[in-house]
CSV table of N, CA and C and ligand atoms in Angstrom, one decimal:
chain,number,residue,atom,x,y,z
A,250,UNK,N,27.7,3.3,-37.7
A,250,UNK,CA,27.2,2.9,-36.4
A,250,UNK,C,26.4,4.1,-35.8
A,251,UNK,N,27.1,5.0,-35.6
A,251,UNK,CA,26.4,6.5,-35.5
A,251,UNK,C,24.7,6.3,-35.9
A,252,UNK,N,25.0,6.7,-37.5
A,252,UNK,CA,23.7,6.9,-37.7
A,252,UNK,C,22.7,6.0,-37.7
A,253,UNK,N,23.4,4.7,-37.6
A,253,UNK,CA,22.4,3.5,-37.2
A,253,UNK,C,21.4,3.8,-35.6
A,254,UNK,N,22.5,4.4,-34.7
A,254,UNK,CA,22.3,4.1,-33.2
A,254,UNK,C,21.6,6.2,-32.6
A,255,UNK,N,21.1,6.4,-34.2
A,255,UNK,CA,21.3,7.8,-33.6
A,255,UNK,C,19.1,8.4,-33.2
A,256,UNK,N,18.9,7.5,-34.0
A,256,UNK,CA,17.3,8.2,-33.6
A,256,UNK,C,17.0,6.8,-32.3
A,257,UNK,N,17.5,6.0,-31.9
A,257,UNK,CA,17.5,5.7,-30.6
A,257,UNK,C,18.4,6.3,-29.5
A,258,UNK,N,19.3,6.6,-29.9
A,258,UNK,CA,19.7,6.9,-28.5
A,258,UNK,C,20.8,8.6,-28.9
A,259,UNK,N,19.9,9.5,-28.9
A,259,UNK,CA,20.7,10.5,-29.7
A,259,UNK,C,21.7,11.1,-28.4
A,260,UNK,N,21.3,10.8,-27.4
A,260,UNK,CA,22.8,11.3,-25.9
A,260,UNK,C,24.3,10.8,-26.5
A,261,UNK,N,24.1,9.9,-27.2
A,261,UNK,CA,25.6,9.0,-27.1
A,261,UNK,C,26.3,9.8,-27.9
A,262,UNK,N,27.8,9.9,-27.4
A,262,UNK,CA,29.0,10.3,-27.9
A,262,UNK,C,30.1,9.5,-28.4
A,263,UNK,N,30.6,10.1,-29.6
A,263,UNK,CA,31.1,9.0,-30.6
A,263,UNK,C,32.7,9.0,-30.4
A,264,UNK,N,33.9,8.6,-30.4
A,264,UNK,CA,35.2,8.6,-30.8
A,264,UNK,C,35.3,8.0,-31.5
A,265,UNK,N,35.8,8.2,-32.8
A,265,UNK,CA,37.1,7.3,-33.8
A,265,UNK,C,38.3,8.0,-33.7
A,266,UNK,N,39.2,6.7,-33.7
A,266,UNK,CA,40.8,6.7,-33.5
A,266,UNK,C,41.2,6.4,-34.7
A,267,UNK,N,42.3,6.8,-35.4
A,267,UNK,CA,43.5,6.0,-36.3
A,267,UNK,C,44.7,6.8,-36.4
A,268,UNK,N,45.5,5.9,-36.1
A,268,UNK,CA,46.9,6.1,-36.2
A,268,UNK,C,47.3,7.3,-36.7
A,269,UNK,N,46.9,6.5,-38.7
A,269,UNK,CA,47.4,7.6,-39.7
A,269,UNK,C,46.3,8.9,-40.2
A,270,UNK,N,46.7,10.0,-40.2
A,270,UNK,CA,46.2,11.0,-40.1
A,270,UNK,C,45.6,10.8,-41.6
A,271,UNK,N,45.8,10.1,-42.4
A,271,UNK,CA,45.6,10.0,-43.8
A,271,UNK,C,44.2,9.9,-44.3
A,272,UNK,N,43.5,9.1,-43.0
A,272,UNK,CA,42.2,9.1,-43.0
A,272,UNK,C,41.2,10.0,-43.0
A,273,UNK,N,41.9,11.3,-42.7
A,273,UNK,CA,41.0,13.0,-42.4
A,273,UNK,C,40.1,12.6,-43.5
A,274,UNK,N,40.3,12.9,-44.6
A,274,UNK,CA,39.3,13.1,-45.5
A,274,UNK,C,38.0,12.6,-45.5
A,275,UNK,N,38.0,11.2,-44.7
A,275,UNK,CA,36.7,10.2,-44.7
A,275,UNK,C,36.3,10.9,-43.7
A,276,UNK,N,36.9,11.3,-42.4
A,276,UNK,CA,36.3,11.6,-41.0
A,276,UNK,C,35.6,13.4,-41.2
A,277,UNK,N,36.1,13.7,-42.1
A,277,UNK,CA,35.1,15.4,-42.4
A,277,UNK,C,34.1,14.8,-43.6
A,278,UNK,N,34.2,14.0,-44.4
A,278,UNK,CA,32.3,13.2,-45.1
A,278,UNK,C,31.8,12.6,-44.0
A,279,UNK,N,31.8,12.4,-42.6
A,279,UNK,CA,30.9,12.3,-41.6
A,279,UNK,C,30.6,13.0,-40.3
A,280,UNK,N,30.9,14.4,-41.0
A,280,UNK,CA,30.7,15.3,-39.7
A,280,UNK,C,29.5,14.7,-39.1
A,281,UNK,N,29.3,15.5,-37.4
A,281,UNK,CA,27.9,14.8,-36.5
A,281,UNK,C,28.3,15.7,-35.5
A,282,UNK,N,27.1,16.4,-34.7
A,282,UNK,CA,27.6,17.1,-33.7
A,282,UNK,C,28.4,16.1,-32.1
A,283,UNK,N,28.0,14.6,-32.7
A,283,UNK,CA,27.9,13.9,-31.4
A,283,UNK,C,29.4,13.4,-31.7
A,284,UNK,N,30.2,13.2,-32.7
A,284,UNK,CA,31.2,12.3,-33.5
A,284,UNK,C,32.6,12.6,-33.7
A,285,UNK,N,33.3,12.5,-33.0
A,285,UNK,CA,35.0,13.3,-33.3
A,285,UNK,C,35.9,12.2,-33.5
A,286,UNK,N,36.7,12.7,-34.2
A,286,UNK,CA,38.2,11.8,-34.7
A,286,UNK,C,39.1,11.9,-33.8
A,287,UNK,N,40.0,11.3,-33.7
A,287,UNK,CA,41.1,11.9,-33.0
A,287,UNK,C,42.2,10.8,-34.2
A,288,UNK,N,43.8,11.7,-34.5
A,288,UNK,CA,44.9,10.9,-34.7
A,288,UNK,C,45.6,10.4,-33.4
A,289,UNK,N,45.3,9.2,-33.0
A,289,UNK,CA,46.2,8.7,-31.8
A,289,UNK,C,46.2,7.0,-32.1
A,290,UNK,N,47.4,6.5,-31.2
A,290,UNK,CA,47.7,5.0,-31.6
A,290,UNK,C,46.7,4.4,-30.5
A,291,UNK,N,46.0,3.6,-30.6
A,291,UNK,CA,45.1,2.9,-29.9
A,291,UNK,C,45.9,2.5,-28.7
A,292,UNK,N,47.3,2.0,-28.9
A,292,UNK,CA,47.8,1.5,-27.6
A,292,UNK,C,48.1,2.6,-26.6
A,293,UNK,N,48.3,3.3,-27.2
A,293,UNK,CA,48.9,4.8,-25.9
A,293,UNK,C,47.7,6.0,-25.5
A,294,UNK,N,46.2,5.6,-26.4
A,294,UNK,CA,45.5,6.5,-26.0
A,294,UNK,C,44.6,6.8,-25.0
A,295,UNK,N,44.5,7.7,-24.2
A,295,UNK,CA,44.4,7.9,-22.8
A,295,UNK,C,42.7,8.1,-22.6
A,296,UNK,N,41.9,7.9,-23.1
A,296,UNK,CA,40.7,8.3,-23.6
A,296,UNK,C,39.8,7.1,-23.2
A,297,UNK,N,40.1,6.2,-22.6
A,297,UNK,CA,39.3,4.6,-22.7
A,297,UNK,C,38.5,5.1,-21.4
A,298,UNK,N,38.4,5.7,-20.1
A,298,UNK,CA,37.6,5.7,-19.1
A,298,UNK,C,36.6,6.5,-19.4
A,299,UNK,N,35.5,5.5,-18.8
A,299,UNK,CA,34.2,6.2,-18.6
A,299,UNK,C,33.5,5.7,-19.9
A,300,UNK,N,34.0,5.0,-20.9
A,300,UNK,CA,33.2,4.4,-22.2
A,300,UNK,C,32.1,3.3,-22.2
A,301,UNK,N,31.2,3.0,-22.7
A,301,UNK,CA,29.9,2.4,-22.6
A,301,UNK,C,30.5,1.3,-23.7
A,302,UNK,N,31.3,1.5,-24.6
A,302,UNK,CA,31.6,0.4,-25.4
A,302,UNK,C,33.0,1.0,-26.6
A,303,UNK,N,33.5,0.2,-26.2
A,303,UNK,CA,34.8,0.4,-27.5
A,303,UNK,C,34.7,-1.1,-28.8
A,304,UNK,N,35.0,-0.5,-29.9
A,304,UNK,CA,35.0,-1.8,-30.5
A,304,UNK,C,36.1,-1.2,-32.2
A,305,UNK,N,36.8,-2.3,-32.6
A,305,UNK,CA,37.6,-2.3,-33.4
A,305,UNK,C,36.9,-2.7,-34.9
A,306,UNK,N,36.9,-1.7,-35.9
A,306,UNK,CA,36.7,-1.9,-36.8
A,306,UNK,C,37.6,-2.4,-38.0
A,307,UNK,N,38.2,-3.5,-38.6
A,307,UNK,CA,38.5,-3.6,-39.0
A,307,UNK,C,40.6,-3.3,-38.4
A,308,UNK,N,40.7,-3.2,-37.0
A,308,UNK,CA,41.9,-1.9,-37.0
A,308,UNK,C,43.0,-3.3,-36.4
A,309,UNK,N,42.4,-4.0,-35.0
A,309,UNK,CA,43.0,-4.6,-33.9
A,309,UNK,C,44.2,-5.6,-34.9
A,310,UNK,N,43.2,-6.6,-35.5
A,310,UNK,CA,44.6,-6.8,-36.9
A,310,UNK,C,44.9,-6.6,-37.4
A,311,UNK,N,45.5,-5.2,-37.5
A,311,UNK,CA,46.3,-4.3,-38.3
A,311,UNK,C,47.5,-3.9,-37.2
A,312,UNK,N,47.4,-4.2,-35.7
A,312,UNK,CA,48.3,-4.4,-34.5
A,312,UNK,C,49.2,-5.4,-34.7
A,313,UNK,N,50.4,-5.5,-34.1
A,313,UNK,CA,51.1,-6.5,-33.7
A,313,UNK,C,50.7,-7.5,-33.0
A,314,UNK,N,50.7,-9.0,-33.5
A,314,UNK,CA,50.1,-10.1,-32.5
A,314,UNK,C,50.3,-9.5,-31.1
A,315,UNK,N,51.8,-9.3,-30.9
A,315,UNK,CA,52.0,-8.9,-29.6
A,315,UNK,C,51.4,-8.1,-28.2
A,316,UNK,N,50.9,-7.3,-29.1
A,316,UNK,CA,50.3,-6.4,-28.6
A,316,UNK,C,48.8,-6.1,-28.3
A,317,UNK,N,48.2,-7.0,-29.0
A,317,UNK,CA,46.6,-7.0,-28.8
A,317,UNK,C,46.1,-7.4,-27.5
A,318,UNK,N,46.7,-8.1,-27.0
A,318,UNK,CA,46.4,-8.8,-25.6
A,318,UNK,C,46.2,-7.6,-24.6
A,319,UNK,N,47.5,-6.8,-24.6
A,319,UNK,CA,47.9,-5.7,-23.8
A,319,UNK,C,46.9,-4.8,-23.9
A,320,UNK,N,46.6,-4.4,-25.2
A,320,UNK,CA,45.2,-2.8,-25.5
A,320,UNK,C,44.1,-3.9,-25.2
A,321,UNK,N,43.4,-4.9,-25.3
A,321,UNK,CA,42.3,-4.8,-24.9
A,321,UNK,C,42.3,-5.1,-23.0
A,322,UNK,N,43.6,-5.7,-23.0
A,322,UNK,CA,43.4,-5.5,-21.3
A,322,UNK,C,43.5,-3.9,-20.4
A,323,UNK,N,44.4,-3.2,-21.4
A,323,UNK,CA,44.0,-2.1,-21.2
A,323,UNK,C,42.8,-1.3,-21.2
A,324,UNK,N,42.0,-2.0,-22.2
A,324,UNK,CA,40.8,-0.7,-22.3
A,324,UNK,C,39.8,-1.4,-21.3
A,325,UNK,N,39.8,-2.8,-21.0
A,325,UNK,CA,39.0,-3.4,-20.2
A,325,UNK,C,39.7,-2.6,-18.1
A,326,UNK,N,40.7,-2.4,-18.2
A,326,UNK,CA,40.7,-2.2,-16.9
A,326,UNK,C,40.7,-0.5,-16.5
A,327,UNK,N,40.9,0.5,-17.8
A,327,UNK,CA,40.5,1.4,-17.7
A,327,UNK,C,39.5,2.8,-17.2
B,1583,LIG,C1,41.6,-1.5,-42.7
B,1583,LIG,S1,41.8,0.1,-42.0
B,1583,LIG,C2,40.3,0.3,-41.2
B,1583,LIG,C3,40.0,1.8,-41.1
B,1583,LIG,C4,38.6,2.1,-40.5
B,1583,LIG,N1,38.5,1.6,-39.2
B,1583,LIG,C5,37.5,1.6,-41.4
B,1583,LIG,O1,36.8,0.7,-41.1
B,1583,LIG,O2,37.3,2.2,-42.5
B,1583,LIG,C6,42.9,-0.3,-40.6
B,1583,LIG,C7,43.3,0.9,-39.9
B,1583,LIG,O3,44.0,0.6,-38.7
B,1583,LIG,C8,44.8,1.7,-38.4
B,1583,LIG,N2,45.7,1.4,-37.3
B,1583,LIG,C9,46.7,0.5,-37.4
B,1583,LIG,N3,47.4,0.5,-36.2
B,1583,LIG,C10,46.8,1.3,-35.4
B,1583,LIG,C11,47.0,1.7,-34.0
B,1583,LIG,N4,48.0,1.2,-33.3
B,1583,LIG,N5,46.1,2.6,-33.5
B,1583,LIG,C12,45.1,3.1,-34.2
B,1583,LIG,N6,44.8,2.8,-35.5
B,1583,LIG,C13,45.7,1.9,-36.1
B,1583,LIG,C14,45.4,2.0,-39.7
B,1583,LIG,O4,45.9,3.3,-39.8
B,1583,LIG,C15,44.2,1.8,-40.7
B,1583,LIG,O5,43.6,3.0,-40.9
């Protein structure tokens, strides 16, 4: 998405989240000066204000039914 959205709009700053730290290896084959990883759980991460757009790749059903209602009302009232 980055590099798709990057010779239009090169200001924008990137976050990816996942849980398991296991994913490092993929997130250092995409370094970017604009682009950081963080290990945090989507539900408890404090980082949603001020965002232009959040979106789940693949991750939100990998949540507990339960719980999906709650993080995106979260990140919506954030
Ligand atoms: C199918 S993988 C997709 C990974 C990556 N988004 C991609 O497209 O390559 C699903 C990911 O959801 C992550 N995940 C599951 N529960 C999560 C949570 N509560 N917060 C953040 N990530 C979570 C898992 O660790 C896993 O890496």
């Amino acid at each position: 998405m980055r590099d798709s959205n990057q010779k239009r709009c090169a200001s924008v700053k990137y976050v990816g989240l996942d849980v398991e730290g296991e994913f490092k290896e993929q997130w250092f084959s995409r370094r970017a000066r604009n682009l950081r990883f963080k290990k945090a759980d989507a539900r408890t991460f404090d980082g949603y204000e001020n965002l232009s757009l959040v979106f789940s790749l693949f991750t939100l059903q990998f949540l507990p039914e339960k719980d999906r209602l709650a993080l995106v009302t979260k990140i919506y009232e954030d």
